[in-house]
Short mmCIF file of C-alpha atoms in Angstrom, two decimals:
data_model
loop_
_atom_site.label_atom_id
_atom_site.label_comp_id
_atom_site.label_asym_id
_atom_site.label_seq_id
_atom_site.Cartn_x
_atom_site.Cartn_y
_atom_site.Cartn_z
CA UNK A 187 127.41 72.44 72.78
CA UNK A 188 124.53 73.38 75.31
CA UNK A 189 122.20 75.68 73.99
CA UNK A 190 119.75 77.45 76.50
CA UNK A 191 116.97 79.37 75.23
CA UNK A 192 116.04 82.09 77.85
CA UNK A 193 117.92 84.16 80.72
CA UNK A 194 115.54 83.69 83.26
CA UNK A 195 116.40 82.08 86.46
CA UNK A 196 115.52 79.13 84.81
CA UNK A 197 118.19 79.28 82.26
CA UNK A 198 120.87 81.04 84.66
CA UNK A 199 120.45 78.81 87.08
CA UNK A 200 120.90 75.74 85.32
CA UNK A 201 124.31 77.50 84.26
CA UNK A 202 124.93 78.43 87.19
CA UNK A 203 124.69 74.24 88.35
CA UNK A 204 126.77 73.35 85.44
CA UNK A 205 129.85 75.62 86.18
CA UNK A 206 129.44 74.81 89.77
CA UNK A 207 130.12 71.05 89.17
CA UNK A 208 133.35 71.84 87.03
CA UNK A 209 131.20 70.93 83.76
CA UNK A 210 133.30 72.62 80.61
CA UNK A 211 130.56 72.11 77.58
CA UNK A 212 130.48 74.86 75.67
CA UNK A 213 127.14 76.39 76.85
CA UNK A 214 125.32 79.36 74.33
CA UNK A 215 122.04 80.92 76.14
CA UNK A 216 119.65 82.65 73.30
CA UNK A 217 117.74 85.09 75.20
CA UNK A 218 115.22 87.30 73.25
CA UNK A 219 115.61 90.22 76.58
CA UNK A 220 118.46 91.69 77.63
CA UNK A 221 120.41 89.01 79.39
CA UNK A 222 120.41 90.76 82.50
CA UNK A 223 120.11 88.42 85.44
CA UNK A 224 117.34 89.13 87.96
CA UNK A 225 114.89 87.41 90.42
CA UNK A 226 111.73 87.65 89.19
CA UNK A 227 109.92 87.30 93.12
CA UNK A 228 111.97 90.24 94.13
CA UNK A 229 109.77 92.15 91.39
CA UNK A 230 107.18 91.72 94.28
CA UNK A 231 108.52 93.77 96.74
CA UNK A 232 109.96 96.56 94.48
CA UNK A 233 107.86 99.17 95.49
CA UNK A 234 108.19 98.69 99.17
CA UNK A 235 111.69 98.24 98.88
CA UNK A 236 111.66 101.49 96.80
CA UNK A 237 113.84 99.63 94.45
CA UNK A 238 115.29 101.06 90.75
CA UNK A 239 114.80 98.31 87.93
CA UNK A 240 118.75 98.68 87.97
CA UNK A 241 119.17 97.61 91.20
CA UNK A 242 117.09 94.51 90.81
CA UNK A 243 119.95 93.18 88.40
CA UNK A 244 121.98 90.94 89.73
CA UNK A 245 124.77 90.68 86.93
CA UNK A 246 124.06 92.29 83.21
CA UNK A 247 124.66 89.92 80.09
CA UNK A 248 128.33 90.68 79.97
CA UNK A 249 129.08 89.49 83.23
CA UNK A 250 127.23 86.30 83.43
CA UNK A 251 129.56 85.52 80.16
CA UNK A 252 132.10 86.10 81.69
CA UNK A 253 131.54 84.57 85.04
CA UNK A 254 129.64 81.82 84.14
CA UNK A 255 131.94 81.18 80.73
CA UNK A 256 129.15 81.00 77.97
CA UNK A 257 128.32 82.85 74.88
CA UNK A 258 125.02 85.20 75.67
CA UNK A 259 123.41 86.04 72.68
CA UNK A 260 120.84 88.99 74.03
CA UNK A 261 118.32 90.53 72.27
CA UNK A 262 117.77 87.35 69.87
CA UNK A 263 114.65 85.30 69.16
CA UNK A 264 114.85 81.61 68.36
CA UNK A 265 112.44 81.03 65.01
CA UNK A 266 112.53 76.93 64.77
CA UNK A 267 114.12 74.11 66.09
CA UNK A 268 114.81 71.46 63.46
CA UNK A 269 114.76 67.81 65.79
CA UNK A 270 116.03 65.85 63.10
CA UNK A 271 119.14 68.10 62.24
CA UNK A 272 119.73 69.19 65.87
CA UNK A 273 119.85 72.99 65.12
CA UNK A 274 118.35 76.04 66.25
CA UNK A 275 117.41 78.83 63.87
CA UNK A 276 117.85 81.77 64.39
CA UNK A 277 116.57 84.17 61.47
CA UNK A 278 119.09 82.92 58.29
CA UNK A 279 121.38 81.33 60.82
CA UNK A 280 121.47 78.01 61.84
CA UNK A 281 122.65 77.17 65.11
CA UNK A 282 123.95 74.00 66.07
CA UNK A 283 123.09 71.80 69.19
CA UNK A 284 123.98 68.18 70.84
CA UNK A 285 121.28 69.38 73.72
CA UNK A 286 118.83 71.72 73.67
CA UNK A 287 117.16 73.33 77.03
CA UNK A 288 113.70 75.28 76.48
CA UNK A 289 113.66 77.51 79.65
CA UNK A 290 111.32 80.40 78.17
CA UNK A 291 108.78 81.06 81.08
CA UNK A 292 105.39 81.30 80.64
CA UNK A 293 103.60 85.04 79.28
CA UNK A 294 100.80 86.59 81.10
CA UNK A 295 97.63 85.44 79.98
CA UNK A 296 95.25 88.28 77.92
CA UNK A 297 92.25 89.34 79.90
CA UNK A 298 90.47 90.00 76.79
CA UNK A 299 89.14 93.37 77.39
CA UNK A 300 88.18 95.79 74.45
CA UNK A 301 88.39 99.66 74.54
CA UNK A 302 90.79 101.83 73.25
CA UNK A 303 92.70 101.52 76.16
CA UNK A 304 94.25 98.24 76.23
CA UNK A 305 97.15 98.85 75.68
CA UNK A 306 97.59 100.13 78.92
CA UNK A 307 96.32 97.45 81.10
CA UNK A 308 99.62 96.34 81.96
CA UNK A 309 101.32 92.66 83.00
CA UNK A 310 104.04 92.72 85.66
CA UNK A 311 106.26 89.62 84.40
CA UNK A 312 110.00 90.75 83.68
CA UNK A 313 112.15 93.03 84.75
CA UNK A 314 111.25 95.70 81.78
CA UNK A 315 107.37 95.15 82.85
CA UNK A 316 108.70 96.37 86.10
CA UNK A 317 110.15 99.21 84.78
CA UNK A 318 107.52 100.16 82.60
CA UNK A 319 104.74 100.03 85.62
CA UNK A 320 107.72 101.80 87.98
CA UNK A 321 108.32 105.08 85.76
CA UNK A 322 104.25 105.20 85.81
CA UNK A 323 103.75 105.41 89.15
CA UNK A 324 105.61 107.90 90.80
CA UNK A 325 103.37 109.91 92.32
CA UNK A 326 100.68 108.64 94.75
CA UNK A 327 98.18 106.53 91.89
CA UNK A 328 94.58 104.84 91.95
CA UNK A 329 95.98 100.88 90.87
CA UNK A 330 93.26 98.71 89.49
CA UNK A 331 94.87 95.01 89.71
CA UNK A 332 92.73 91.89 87.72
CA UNK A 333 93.11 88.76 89.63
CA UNK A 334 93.39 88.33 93.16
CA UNK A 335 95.38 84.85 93.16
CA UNK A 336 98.88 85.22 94.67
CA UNK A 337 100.88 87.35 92.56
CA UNK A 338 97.73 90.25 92.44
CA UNK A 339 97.92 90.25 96.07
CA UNK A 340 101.75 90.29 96.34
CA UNK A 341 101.38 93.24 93.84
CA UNK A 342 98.45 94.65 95.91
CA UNK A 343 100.37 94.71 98.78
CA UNK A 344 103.81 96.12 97.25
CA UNK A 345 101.90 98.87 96.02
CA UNK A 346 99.91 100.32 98.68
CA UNK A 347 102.73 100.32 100.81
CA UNK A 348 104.43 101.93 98.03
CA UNK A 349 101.46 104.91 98.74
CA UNK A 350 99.13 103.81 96.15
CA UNK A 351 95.25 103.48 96.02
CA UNK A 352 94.55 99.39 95.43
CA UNK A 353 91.29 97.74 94.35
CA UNK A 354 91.76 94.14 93.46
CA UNK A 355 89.01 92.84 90.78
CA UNK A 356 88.43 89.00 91.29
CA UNK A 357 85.78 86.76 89.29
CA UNK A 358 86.73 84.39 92.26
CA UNK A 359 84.84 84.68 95.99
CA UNK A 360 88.20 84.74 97.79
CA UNK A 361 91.70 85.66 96.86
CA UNK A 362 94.25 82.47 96.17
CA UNK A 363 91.22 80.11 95.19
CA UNK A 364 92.94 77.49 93.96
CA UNK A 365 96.03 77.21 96.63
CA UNK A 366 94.46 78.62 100.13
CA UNK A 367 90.87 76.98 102.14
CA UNK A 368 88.71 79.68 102.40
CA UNK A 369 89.32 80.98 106.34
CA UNK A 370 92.92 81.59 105.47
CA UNK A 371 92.22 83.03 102.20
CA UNK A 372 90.34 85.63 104.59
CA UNK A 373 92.73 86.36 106.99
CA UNK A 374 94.50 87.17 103.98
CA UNK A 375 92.01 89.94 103.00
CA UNK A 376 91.75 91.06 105.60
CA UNK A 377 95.49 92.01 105.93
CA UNK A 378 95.11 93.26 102.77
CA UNK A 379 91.98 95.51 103.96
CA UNK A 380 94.19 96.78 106.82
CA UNK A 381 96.70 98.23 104.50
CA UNK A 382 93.74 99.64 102.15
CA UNK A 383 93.42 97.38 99.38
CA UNK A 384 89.60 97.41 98.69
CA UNK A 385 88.27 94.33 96.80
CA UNK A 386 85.41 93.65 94.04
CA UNK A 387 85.14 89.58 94.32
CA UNK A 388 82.92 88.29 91.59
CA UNK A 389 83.33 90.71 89.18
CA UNK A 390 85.63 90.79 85.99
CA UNK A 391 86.69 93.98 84.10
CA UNK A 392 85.39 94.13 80.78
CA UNK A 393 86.37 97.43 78.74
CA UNK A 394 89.33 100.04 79.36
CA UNK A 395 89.38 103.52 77.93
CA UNK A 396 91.18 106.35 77.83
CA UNK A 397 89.36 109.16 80.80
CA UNK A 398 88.82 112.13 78.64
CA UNK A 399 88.62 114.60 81.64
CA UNK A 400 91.60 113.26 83.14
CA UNK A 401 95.16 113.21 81.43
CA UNK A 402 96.11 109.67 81.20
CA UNK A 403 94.19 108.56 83.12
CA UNK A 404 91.96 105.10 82.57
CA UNK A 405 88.22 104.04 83.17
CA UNK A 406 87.58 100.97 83.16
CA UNK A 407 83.71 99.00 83.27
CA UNK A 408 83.04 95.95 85.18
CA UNK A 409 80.56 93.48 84.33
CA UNK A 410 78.15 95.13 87.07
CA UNK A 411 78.09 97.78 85.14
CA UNK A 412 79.91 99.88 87.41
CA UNK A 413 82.99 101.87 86.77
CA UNK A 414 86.86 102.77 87.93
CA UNK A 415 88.53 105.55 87.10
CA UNK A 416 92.34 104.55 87.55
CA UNK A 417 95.95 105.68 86.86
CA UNK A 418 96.92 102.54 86.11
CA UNK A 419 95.68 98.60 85.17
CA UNK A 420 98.20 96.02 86.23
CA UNK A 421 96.79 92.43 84.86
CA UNK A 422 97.83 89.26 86.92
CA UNK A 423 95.23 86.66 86.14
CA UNK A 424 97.83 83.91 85.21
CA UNK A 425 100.66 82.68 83.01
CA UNK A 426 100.54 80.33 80.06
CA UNK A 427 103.86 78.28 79.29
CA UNK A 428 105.54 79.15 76.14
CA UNK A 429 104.75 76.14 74.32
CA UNK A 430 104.54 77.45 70.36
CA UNK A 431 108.24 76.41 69.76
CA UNK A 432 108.42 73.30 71.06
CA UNK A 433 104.80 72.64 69.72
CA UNK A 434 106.29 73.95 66.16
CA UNK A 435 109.12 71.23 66.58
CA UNK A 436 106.65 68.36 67.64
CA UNK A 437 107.34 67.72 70.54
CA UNK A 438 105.10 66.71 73.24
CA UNK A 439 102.84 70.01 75.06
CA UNK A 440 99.94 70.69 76.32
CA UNK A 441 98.58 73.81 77.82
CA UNK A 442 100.11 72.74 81.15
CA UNK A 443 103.31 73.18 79.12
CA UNK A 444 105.90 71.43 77.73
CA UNK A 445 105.90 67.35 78.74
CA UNK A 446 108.69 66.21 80.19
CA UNK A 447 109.40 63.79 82.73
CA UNK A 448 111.46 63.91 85.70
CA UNK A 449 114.85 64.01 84.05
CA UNK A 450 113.44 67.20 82.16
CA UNK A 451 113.64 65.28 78.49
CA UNK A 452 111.04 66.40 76.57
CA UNK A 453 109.79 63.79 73.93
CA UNK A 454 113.18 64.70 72.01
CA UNK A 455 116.00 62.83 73.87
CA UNK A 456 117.90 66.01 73.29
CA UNK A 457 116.07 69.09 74.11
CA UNK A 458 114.83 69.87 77.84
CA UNK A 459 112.95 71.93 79.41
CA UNK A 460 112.42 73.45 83.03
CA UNK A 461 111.19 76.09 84.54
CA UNK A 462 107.60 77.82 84.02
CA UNK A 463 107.30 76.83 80.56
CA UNK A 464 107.70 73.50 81.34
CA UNK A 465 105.06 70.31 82.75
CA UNK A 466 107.43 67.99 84.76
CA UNK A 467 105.88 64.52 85.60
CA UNK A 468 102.98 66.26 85.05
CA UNK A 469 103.30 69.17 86.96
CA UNK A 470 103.49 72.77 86.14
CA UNK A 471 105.30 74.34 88.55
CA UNK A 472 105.35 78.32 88.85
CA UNK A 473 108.25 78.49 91.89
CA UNK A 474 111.54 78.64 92.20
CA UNK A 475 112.40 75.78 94.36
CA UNK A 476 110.98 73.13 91.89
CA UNK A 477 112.93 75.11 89.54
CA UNK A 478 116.19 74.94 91.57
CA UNK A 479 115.50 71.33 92.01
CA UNK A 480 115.22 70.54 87.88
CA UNK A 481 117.70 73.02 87.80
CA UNK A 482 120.95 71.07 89.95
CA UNK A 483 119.57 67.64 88.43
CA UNK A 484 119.04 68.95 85.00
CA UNK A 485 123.30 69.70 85.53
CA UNK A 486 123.91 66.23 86.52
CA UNK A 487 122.24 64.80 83.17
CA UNK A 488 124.17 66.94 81.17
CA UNK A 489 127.60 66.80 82.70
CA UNK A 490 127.10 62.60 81.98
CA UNK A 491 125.36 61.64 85.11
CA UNK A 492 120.91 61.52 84.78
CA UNK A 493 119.76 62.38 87.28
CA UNK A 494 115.87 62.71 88.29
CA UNK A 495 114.77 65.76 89.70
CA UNK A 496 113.75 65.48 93.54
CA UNK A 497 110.62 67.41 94.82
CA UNK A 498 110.70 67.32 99.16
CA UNK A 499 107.68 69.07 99.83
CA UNK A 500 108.38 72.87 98.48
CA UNK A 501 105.98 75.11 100.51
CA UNK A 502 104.83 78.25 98.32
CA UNK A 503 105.39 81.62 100.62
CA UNK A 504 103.18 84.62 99.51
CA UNK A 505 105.42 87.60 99.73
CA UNK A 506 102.50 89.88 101.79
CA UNK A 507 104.10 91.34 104.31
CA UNK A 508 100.40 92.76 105.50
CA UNK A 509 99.83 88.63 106.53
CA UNK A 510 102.47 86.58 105.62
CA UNK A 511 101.16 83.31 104.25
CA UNK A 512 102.89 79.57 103.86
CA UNK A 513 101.08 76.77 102.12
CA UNK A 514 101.30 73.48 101.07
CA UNK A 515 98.94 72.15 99.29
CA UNK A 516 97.95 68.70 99.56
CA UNK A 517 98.62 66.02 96.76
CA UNK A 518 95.04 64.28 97.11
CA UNK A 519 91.86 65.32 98.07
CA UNK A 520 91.32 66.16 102.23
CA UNK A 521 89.66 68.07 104.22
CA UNK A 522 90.81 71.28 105.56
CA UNK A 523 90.09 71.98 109.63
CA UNK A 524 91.76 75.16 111.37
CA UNK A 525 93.78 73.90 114.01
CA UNK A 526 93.95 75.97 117.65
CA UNK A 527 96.34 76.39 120.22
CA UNK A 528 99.48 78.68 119.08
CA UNK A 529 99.86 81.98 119.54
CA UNK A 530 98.35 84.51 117.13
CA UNK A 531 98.01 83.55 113.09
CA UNK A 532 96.11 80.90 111.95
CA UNK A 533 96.60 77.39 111.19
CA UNK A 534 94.82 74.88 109.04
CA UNK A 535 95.30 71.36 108.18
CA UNK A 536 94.49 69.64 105.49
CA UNK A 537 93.62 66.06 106.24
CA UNK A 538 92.34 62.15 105.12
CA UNK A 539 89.02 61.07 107.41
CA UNK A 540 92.13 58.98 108.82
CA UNK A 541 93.67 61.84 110.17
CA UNK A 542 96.87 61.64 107.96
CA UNK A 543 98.58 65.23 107.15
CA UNK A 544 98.33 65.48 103.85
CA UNK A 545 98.76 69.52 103.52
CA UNK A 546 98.96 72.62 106.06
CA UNK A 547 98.36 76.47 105.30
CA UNK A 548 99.87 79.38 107.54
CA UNK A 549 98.71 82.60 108.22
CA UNK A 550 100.43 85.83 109.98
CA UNK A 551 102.55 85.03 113.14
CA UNK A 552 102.22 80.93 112.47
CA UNK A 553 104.74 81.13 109.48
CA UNK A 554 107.27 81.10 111.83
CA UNK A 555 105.84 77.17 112.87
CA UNK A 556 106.90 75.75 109.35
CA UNK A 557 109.36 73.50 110.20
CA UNK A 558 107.31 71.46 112.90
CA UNK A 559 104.85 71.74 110.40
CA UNK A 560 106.83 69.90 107.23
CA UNK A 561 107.92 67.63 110.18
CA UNK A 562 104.82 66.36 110.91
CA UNK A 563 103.64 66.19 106.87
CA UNK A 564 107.30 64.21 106.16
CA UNK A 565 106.31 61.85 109.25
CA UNK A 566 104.71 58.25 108.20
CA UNK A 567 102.37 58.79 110.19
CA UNK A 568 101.97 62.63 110.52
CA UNK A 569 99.40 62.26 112.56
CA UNK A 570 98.11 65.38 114.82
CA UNK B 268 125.15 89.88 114.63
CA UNK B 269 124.55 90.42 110.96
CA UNK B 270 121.42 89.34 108.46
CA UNK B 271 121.64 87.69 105.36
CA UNK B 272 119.27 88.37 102.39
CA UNK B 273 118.30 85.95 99.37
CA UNK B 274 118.30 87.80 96.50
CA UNK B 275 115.72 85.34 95.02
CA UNK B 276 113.39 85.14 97.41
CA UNK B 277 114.25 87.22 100.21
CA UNK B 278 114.40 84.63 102.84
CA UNK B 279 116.53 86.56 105.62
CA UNK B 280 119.20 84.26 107.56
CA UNK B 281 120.21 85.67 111.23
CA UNK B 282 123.43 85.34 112.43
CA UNK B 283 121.91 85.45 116.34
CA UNK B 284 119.32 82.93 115.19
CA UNK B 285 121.11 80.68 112.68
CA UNK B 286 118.83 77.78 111.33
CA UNK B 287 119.28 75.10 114.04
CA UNK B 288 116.74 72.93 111.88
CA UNK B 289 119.64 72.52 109.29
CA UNK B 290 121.90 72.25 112.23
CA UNK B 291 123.09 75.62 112.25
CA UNK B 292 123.64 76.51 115.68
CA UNK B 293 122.09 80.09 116.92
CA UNK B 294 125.28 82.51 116.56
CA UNK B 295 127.29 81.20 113.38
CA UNK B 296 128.75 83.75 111.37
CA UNK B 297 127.69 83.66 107.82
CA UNK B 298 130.93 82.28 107.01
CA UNK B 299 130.54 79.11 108.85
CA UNK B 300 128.09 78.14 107.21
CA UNK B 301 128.69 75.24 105.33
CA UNK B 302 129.16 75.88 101.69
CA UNK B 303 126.96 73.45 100.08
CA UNK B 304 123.74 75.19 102.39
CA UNK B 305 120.97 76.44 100.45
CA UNK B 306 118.26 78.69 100.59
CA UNK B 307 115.37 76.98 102.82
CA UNK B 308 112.41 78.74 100.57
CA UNK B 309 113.47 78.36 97.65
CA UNK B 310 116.97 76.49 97.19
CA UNK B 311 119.72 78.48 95.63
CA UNK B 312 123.28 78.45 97.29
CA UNK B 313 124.87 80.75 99.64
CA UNK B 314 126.23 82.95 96.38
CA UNK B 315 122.86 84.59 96.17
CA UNK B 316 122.72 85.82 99.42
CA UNK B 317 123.89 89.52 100.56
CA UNK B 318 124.64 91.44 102.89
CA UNK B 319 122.10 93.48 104.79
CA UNK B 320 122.97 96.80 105.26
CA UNK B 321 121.87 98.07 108.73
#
């Protein structure tokens, strides 16, 4: 018996891989939501799209069991894992396992802000935070969104084209700071600025009330001292693994999230992990395509073949339709140079004093050079 | 011609265009592609793409 714990795409998808390969072990998913498979980057584009939280499911609980032949047990919170024994509890029950995978994500971090508002300062992470912020905003509303890295500006972008009033609040001097060099991050803004998403870099929120002169309606102070009166607060300063049950269990975790190496065994030779919640060889990754990749090997290692994970370089696309970005971020220190010549977008390399590619980011109309791009990067010599 | 959608990622596949880096030649129906192709951004299979309405 395989028992998954979460209904993410982690989890699905490493059903999904199993029954693909013909693999018949009984496979239970514990999912503490409703089982309803979704894609969580689609929750990006919602508002542009104009898209119902029902229409962002892909298949409800029922069907996946069904179609994917495993017992989905929604609306159900794992309590402990016992190692030793091999079971899962669940409240009084105990739940029996010859592998275990941890695929829980990673929860939005607290901004910390006091007031008797903050309750409302809202995180967009699931499909129910979706439809939570969605049944808000119906008519035209003033956003405020904390953090400018990529999902605030995916978010910042799906909502003004959604006919919404944007500011972006940023401690940070540019949005993306720790994936994008600086002149990309600004073409970035400025795309942004074009669609009439204003922007307070260097400033965090600090308190969130209730307006009194307005119904519903929030004010929120900034460090500055100055103030925002918004409809609505929509937090996306960054996700922290779930790492309480494995840490509970003792197994190996950090605050990158839970170790394991490139098979996806955690320091239990049965439980696993992938997805957000997990730190692979390392690495915390928060995209799909690592997660597809742990996901198919993750399949092979349970259906009696280990198999290590494979990461090709996986460039991470920011969903901003206003300027479409592509980056991948180099594994060393280099230096970043803008590169000329193309058309229009912009271009930047990231580089040794050699002159070896070691990353590239892609702004606007140059997304569409990606593949000469990862060419050049997978070359031995990937020179200019 | 008809476009494909991911329904992870949105990545949109063109029938006119194909995706000649994976040797897809410009004009294959979405059916001819093989079935073991995956998403370029973000690497699920063929399953999760749909339809795009026009």
């Amino acid at each position: 018996m395989i028992v998954i714990l979460g209904s993410g795409l982690a989890g699905y998808s490493l059903l999904k891989e199993l029954r693909k390969r013909g693999c018949e072990r009984p496979v239970t998913v514990v999912t503490a939501e409703d089982g309803a498979s979704y894609s969580k980057p689609m929750l990006s584009t919602g508002f542009a799209k104009q898209k119902e939280p029902a229409q962002l499911v892909m298949a409800d609980a029922v069907a996946m069991a069904e179609q994917y032949q495993a017992d989905i047990r929604a609306f159900t919170s794992a309590d402990r894992i016992d190692p030793q024994a091999q079971t899962l509890w669940i409240g009084q029950e105990c739940l029996p396992y010859e592998d275990l995978v941890l695929a829980l994500g990673a929860a939005a971090r607290d901004p910390g802000l006091i007031g008797n508002a903050t309750d409302r300062v809202w995180s967009v992470n699931d499909l129910a935070d979706y439809a939570r912020v969605r049944e808000h905003l119906i008519q035209p509303s003033r956003v405020l969104i904390l953090g400018g890295g990529l999902i605030g500006c995916e978010f910042a972008n799906d909502f003004v084209v959604g006919g919404h009033d944007v500011e972006i609040v940023t401690p940070a001097e540019q949005v993306l700071p720790s994936l994008l060099p600086n002149p990309l991050a600004h073409q970035l803004e400025q795309g942004l600025r074009a669609e009439g998403v204003r922007f307070s870099f260097k400033r965090r929120a600090q308190g969130v009330d209730y307006a009194l002169a307005e119904n519903g309606a929030l004010r929120v102070s900034l460090d500055d001292g100055s103030v925002r009166e918004v409809d609505a607060v929509i937090s996306a300063i960054g996700l922290a693994p779930r790492i309480e049950l494995a840490s509970q269990a003792g197994l190996a975790v950090s605050q990158a999230g839970i170790a394991v190496d490139a098979y996806c065994r955690s320091s239990n030779p049965h439980i696993y992990a992938l997805g957000d919640c997990a730190e692979i060889a390392g690495q915390n990754y928060q995209y799909v395509a690592p997660l597809m990749a742990c996901a198919k090997a993750l399949a092979k290692t349970l259906d009696g073949e280990p198999s290590a994970a494979q990461f090709p370089t996986m460039p991470i696309i920011v969903k901003t339709p206003s300027c479409p970005v592509l980056v991948a971020p180099p594994n060393t220190a280099g230096e970043w140079q803008v590169e000329e010549g193309g058309k229009e977008g912009l271009r930047m390399a990231c580089v040794e004093p050699e002159g070896r590619l070691l990353g590239f980011a892609l702004a606007g109309e140059a997304v569409k050079e990606r593949q000469s791009w990862l060419k050049r990067l997978q070359a031995k010599s990937g020179g200019v | 011609m008809r476009k494909w959608e991911c329904v992870v990622c949105g990545l949109i596949y063109d029938e006119a265009e194909g995706w000649p880096e994976d040797g897809i030649a410009p004009g294959t129906a979405w059916e001819d592609v093989p079935e073991d192709w995956a998403c370029p951004d973000c690497g699920v299979g063929k399953e999760d793409f749909e339809l795009v309405e026009a």
